[in-house]
mmCIF file of N, CA and C in Angstrom:
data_model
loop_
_atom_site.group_PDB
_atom_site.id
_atom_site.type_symbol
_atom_site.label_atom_id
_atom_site.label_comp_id
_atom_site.label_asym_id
_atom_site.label_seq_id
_atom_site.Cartn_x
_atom_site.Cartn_y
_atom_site.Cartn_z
ATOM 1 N N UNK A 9 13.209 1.608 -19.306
ATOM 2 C CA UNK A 9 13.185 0.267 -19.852
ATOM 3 C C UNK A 9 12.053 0.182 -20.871
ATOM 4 N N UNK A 10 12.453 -0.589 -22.199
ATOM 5 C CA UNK A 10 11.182 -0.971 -22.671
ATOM 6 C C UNK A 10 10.323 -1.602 -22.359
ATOM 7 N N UNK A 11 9.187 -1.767 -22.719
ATOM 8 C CA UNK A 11 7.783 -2.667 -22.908
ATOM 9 C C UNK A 11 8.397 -4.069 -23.264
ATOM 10 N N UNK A 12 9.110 -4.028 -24.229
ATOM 11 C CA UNK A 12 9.737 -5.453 -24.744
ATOM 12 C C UNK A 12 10.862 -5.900 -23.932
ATOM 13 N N UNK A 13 11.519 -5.477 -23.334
ATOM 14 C CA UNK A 13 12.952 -6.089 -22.180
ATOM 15 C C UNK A 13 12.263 -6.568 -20.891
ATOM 16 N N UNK A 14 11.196 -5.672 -20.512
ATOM 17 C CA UNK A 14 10.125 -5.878 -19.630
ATOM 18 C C UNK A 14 9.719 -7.360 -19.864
ATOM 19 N N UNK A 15 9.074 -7.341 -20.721
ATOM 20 C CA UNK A 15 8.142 -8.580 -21.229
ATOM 21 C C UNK A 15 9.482 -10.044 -21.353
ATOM 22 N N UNK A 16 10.340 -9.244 -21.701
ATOM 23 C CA UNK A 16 11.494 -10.531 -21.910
ATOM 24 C C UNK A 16 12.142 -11.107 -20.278
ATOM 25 N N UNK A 17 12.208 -10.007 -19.661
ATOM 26 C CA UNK A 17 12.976 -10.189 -17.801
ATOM 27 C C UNK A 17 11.825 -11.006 -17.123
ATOM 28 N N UNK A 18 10.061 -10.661 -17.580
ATOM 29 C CA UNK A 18 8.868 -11.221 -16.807
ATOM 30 C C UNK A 18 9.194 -12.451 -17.193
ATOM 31 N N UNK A 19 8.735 -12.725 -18.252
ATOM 32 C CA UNK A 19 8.981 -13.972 -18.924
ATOM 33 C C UNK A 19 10.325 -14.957 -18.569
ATOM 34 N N UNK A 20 11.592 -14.674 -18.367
ATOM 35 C CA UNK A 20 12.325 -15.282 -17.924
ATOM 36 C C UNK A 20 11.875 -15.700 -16.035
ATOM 37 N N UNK A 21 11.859 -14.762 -15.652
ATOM 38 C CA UNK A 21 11.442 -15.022 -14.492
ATOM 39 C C UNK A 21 10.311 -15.693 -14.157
ATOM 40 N N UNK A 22 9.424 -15.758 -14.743
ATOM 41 C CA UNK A 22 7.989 -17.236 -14.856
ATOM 42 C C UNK A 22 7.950 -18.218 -15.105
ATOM 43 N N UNK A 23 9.404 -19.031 -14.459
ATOM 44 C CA UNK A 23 9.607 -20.561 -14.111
ATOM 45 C C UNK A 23 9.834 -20.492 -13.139
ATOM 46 N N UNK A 24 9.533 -21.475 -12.376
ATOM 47 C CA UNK A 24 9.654 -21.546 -10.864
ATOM 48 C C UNK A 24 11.536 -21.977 -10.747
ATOM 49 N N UNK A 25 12.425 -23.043 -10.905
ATOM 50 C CA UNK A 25 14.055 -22.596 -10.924
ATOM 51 C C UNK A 25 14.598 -21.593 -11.424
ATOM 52 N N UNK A 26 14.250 -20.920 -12.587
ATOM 53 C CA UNK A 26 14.793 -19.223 -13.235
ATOM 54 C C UNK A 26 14.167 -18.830 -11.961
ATOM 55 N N UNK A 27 13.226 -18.504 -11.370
ATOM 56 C CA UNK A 27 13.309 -17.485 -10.159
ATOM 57 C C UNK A 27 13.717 -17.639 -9.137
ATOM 58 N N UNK A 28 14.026 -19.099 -8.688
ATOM 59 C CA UNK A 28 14.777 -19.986 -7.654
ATOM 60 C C UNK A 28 16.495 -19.289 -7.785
ATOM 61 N N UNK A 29 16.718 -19.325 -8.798
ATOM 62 C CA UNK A 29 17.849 -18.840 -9.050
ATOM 63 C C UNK A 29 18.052 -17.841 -9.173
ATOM 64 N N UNK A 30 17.313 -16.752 -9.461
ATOM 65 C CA UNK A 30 17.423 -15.642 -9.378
ATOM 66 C C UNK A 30 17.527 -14.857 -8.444
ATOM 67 N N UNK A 31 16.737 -15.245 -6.741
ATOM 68 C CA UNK A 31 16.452 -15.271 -5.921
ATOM 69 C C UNK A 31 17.829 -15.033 -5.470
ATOM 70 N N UNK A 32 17.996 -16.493 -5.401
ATOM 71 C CA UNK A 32 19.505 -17.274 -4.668
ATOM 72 C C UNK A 32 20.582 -16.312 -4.901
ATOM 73 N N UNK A 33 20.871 -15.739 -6.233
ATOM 74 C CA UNK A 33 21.649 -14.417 -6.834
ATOM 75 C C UNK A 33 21.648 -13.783 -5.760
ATOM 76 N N UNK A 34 20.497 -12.631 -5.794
ATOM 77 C CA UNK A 34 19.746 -11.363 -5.300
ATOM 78 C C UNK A 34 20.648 -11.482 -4.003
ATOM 79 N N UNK A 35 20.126 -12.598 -3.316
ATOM 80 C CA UNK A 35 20.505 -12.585 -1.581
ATOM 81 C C UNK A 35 22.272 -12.946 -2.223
ATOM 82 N N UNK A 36 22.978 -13.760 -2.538
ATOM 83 C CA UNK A 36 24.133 -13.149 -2.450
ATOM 84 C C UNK A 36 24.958 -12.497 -2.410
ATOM 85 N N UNK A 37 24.233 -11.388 -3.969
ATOM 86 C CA UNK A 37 25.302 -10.135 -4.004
ATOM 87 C C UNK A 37 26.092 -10.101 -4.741
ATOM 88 N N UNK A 38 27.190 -8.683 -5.564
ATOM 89 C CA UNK A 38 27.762 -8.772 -5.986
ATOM 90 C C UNK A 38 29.052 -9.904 -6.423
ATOM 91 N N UNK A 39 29.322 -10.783 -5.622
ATOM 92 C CA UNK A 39 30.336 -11.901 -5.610
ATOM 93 C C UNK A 39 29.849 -12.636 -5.959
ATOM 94 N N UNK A 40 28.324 -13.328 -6.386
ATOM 95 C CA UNK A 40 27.993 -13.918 -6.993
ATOM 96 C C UNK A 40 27.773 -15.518 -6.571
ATOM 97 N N UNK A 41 28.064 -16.503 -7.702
ATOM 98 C CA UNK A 41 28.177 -18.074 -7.203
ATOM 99 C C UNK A 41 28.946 -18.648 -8.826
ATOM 100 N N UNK A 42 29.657 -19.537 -8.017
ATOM 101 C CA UNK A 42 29.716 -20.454 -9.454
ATOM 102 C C UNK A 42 28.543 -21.225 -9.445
ATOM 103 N N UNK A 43 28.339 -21.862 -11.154
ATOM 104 C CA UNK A 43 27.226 -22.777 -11.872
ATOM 105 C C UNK A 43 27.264 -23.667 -10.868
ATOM 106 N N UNK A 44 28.491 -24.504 -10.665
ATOM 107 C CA UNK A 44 28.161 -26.124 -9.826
ATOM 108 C C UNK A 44 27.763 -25.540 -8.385
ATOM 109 N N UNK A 45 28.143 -24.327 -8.010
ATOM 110 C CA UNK A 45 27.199 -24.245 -6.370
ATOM 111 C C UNK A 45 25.850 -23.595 -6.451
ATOM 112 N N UNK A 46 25.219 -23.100 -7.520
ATOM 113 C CA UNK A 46 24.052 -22.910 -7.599
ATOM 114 C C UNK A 46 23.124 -23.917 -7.999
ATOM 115 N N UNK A 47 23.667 -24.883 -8.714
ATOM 116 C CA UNK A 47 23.388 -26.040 -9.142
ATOM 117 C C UNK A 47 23.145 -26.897 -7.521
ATOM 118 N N UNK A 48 24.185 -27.188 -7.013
ATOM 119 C CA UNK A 48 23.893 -28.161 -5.787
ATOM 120 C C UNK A 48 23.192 -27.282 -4.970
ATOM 121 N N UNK A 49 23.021 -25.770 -4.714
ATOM 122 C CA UNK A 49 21.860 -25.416 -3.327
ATOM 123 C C UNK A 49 20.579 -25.776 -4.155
ATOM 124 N N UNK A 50 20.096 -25.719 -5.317
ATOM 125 C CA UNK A 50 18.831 -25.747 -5.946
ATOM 126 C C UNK A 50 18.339 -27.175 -6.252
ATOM 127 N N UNK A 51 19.386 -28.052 -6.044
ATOM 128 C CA UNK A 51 19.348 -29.146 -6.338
ATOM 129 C C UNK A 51 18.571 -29.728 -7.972
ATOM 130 N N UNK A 52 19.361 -28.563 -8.930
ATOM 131 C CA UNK A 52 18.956 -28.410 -10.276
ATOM 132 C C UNK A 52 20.192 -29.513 -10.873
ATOM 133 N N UNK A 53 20.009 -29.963 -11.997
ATOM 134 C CA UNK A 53 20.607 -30.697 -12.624
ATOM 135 C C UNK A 53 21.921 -29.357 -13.335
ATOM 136 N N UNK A 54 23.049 -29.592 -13.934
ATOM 137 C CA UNK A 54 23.780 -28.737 -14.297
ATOM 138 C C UNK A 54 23.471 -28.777 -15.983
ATOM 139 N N UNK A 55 23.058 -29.621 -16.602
ATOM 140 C CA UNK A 55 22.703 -29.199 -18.096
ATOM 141 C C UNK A 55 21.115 -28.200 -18.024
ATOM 142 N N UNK A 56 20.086 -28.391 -16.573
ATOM 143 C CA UNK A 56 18.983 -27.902 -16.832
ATOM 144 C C UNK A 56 19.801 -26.486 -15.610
ATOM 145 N N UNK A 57 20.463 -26.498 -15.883
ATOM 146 C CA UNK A 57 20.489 -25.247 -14.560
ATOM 147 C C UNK A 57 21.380 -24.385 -15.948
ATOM 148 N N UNK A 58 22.438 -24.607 -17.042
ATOM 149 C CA UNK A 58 22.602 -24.270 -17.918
ATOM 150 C C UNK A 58 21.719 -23.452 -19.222
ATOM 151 N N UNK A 59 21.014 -23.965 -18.945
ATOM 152 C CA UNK A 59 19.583 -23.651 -19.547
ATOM 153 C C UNK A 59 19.388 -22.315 -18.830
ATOM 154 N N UNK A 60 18.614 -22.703 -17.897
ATOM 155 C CA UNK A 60 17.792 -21.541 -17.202
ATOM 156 C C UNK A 60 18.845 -20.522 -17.222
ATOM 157 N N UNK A 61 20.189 -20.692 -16.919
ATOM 158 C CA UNK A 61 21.103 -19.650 -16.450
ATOM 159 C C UNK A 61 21.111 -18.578 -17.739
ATOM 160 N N UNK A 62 21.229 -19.330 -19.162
ATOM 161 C CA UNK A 62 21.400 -18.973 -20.516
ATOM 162 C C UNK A 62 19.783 -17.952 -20.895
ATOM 163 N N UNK A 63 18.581 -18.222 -20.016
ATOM 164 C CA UNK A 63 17.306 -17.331 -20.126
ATOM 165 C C UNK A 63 17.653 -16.353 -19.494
ATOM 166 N N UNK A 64 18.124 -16.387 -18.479
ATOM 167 C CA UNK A 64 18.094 -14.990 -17.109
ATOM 168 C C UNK A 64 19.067 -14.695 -17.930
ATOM 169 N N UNK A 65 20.126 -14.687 -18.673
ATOM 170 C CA UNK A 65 21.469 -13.861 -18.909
ATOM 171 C C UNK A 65 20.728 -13.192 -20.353
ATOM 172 N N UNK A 66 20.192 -13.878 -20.989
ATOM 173 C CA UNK A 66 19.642 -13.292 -22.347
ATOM 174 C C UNK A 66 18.537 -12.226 -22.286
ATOM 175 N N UNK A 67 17.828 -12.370 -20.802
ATOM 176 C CA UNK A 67 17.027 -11.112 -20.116
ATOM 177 C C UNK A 67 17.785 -10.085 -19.621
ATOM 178 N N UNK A 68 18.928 -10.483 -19.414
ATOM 179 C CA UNK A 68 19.621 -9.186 -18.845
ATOM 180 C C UNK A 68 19.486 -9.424 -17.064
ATOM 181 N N UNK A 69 19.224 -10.455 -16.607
ATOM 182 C CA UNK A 69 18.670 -10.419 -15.438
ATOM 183 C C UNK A 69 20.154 -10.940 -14.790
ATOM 184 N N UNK A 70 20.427 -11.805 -15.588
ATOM 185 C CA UNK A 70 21.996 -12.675 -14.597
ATOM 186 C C UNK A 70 23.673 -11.791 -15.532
ATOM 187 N N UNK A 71 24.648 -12.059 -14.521
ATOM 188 C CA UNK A 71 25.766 -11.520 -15.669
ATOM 189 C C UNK A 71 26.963 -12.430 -15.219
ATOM 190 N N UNK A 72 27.816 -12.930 -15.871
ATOM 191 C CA UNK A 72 28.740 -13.821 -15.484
ATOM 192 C C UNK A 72 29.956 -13.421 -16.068
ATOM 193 N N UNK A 73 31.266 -13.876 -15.272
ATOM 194 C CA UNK A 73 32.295 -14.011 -15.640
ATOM 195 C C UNK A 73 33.093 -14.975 -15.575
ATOM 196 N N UNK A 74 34.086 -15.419 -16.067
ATOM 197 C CA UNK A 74 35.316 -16.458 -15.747
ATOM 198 C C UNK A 74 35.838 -16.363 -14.603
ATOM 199 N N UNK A 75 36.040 -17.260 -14.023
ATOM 200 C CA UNK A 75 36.913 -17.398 -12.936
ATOM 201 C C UNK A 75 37.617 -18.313 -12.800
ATOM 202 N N UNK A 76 39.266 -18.781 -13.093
ATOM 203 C CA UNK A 76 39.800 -19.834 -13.176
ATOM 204 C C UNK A 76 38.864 -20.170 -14.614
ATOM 205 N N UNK A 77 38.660 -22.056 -13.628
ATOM 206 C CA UNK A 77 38.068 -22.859 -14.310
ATOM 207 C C UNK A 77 36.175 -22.469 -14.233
ATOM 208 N N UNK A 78 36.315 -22.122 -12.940
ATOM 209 C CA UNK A 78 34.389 -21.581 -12.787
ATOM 210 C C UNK A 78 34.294 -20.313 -13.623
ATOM 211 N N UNK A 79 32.574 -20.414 -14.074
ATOM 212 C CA UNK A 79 31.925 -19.192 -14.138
ATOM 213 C C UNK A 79 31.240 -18.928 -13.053
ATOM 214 N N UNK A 80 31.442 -17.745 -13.076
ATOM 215 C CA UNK A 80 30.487 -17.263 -11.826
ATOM 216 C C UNK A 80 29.386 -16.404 -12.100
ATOM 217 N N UNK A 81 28.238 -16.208 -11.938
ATOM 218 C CA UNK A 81 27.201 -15.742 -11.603
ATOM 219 C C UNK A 81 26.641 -14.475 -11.137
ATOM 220 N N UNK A 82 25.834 -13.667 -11.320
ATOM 221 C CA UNK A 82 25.310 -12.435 -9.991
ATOM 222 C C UNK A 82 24.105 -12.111 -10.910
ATOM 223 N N UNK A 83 23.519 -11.479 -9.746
ATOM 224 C CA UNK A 83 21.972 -10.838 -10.604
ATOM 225 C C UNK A 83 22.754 -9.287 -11.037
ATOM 226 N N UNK A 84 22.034 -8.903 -12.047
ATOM 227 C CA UNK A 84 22.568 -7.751 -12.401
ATOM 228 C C UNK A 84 21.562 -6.881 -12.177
ATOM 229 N N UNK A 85 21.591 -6.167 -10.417
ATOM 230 C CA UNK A 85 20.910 -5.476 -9.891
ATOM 231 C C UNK A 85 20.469 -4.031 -10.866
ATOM 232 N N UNK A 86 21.353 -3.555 -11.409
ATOM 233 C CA UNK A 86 20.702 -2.646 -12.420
ATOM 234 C C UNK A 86 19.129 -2.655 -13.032
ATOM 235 N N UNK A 87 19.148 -4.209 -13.994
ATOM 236 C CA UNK A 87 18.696 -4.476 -14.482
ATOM 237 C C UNK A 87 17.125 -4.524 -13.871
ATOM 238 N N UNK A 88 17.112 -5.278 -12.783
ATOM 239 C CA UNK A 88 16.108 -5.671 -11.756
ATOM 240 C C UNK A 88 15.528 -4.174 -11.083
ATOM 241 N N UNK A 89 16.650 -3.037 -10.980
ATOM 242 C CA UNK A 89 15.805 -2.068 -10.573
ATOM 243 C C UNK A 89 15.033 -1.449 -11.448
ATOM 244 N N UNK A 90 16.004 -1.633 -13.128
ATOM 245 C CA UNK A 90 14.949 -0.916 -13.995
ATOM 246 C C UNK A 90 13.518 -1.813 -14.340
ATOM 247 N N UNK A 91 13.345 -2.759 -14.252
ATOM 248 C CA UNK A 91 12.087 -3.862 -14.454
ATOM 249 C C UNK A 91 11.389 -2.801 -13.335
ATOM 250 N N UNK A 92 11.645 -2.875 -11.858
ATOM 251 C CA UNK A 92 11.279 -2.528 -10.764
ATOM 252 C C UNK A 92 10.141 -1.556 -10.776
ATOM 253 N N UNK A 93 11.426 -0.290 -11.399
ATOM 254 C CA UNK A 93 10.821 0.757 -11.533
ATOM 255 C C UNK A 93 9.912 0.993 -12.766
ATOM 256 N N UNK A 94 10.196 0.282 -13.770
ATOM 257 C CA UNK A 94 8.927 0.250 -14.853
ATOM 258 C C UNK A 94 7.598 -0.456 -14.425
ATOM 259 N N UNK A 95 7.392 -1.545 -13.855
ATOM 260 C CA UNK A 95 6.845 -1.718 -13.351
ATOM 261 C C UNK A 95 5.585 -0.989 -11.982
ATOM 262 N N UNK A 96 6.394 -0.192 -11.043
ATOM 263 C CA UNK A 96 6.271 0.970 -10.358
ATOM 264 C C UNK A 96 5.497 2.246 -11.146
ATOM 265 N N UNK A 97 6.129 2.680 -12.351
ATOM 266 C CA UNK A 97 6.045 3.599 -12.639
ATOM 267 C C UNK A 97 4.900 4.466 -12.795
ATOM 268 N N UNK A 98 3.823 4.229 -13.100
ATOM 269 C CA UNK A 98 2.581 4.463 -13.069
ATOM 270 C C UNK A 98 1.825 4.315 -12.201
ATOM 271 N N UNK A 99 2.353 3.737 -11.364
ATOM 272 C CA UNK A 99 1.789 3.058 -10.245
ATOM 273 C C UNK A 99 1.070 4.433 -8.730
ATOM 274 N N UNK A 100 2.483 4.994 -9.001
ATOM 275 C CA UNK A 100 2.261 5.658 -7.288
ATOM 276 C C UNK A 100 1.611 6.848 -7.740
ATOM 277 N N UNK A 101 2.258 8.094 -8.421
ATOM 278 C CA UNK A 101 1.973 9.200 -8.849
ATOM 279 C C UNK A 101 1.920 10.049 -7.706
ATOM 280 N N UNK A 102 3.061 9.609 -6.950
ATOM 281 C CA UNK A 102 3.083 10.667 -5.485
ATOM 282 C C UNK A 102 2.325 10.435 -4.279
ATOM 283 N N UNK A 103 1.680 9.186 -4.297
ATOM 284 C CA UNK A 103 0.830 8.434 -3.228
ATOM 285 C C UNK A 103 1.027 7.230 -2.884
ATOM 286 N N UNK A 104 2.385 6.440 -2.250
ATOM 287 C CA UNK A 104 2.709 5.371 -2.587
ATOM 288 C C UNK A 104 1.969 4.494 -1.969
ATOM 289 N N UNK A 105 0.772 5.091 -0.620
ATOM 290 C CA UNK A 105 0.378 4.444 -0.347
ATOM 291 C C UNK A 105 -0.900 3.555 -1.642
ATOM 292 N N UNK A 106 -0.868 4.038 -2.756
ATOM 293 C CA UNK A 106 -1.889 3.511 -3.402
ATOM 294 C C UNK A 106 -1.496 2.321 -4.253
ATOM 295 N N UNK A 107 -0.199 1.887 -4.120
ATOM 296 C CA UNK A 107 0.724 0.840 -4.380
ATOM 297 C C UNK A 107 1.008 -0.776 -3.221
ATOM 298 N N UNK A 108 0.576 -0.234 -2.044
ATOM 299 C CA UNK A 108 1.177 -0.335 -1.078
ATOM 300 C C UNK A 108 2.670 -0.178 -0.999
ATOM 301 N N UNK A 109 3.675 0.717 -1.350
ATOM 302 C CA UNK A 109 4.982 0.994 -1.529
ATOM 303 C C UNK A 109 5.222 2.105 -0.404
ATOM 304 N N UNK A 110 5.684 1.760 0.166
ATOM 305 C CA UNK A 110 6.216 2.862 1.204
ATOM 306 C C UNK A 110 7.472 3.021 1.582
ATOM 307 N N UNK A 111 8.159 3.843 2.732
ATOM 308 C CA UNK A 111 9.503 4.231 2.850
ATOM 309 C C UNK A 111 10.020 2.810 3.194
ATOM 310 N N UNK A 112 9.689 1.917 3.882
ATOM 311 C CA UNK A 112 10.510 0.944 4.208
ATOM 312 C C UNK A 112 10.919 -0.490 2.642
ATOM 313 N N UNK A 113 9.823 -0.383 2.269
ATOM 314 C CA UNK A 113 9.666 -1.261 1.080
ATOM 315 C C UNK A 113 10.283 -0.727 -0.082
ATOM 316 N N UNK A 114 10.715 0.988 -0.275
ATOM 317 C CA UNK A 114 11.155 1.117 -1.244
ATOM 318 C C UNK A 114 12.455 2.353 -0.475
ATOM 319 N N UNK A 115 13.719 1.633 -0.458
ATOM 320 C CA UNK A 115 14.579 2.606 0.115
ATOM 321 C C UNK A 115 14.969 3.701 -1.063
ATOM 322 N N UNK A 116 15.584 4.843 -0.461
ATOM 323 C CA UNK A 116 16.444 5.776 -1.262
ATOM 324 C C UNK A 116 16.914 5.043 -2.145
ATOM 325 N N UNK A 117 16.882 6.006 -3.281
ATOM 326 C CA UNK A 117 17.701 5.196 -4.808
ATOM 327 C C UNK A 117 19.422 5.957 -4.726
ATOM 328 N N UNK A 118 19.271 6.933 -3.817
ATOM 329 C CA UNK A 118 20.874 7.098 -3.241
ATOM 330 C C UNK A 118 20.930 7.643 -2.106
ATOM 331 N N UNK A 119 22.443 8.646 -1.840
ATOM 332 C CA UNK A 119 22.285 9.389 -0.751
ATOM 333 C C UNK A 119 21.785 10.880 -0.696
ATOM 334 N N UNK A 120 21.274 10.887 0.049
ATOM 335 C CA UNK A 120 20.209 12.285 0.072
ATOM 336 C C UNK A 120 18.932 12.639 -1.005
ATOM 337 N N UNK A 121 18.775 11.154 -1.641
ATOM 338 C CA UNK A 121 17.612 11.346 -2.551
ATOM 339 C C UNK A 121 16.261 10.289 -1.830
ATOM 340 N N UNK A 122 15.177 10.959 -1.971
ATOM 341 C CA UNK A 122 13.864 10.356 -1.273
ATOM 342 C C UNK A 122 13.532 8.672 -1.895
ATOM 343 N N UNK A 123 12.885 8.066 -1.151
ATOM 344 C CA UNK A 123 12.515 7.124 -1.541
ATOM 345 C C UNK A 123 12.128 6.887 -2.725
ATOM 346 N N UNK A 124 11.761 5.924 -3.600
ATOM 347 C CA UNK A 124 11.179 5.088 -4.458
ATOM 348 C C UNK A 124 9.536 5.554 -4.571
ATOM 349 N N UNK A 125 9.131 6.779 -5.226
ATOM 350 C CA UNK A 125 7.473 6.556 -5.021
ATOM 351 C C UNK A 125 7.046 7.210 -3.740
ATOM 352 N N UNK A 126 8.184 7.796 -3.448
ATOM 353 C CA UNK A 126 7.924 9.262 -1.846
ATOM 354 C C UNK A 126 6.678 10.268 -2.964
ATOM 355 N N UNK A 127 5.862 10.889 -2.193
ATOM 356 C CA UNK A 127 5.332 12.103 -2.519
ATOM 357 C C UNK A 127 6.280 13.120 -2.641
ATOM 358 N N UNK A 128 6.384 13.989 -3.791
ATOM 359 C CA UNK A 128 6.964 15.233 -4.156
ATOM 360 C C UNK A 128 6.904 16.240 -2.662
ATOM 361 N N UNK A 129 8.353 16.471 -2.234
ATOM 362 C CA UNK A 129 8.261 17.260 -1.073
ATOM 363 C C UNK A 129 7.713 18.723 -1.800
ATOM 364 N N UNK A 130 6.842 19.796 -0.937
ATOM 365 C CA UNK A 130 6.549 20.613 -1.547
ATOM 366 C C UNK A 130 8.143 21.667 -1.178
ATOM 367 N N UNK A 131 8.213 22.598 -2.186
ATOM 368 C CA UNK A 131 9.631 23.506 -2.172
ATOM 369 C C UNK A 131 9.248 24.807 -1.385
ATOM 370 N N UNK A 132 10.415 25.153 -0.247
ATOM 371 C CA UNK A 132 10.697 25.857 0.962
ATOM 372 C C UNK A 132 10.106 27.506 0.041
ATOM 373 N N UNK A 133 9.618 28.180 1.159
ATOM 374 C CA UNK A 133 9.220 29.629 0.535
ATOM 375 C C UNK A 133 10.080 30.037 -0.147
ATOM 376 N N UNK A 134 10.392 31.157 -1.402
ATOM 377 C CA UNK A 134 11.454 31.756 -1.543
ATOM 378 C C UNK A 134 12.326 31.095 -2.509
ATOM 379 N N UNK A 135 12.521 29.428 -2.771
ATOM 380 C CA UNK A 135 12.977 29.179 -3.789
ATOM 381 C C UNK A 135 12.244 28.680 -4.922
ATOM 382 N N UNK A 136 13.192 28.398 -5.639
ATOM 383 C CA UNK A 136 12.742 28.213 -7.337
ATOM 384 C C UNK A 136 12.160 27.198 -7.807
#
């Protein structure tokens, strides 16, 4: 990620409803929400919840589609891991305790690959 998409995802996210909402995303999940039900759990107005929705999507942070008559909503977890990990990045250098980041706080980024900021396992005698 850049320095500048960085600075654009922080920045969206440094209103207290853009992160209310962003939040609200995160814990849903791929399926997302329509505008008018994110609107009534936040108890945001729908022209100011329009707004905010139009910052997080221009960060790359929210992604929407049509549905019917609704749009619907989702965080675009991609996005949030690359902030994550730029953020991170400098951070551990193979000591996550110097982050406070550890195995539980930062799971596998897949299957059979180490945590987020694990120390470099050292390699078995004999191989390469």
């Amino acid at each position: 990620m850049k320095q500048t998409t960085a600075i654009a995802a922080l920045a969206a996210l440094a209103q207290d409803s853009r992160l209310e909402v962003f939040r609200l995303l995160v814990r849903q999940g791929p399926d997302g929400l329509p505008a008018g039900e994110i609107a009534e759990r936040l108890g945001v107005q729908p022209a100011t919840l329009s707004f905010h929705l139009a910052q997080l999507s221009h960060a790359g942070l929210v992604a929407s589609r049509r549905q019917g008559r609704s749009i619907i909503y989702r965080a675009d977890v991609a996005t949030m891991k690359d902030l994550m990990a730029f953020l991170l990045y400098d951070c551990c250098s193979g000591h996550p305790e110097l982050c406070g980041v550890g195995d539980a706080a930062a799971p596998a980024q897949g299957p059979g690959e180490p945590p987020c900021c694990a120390p470099a396992q050292p390699k078995a005698a004999g191989t390469a």
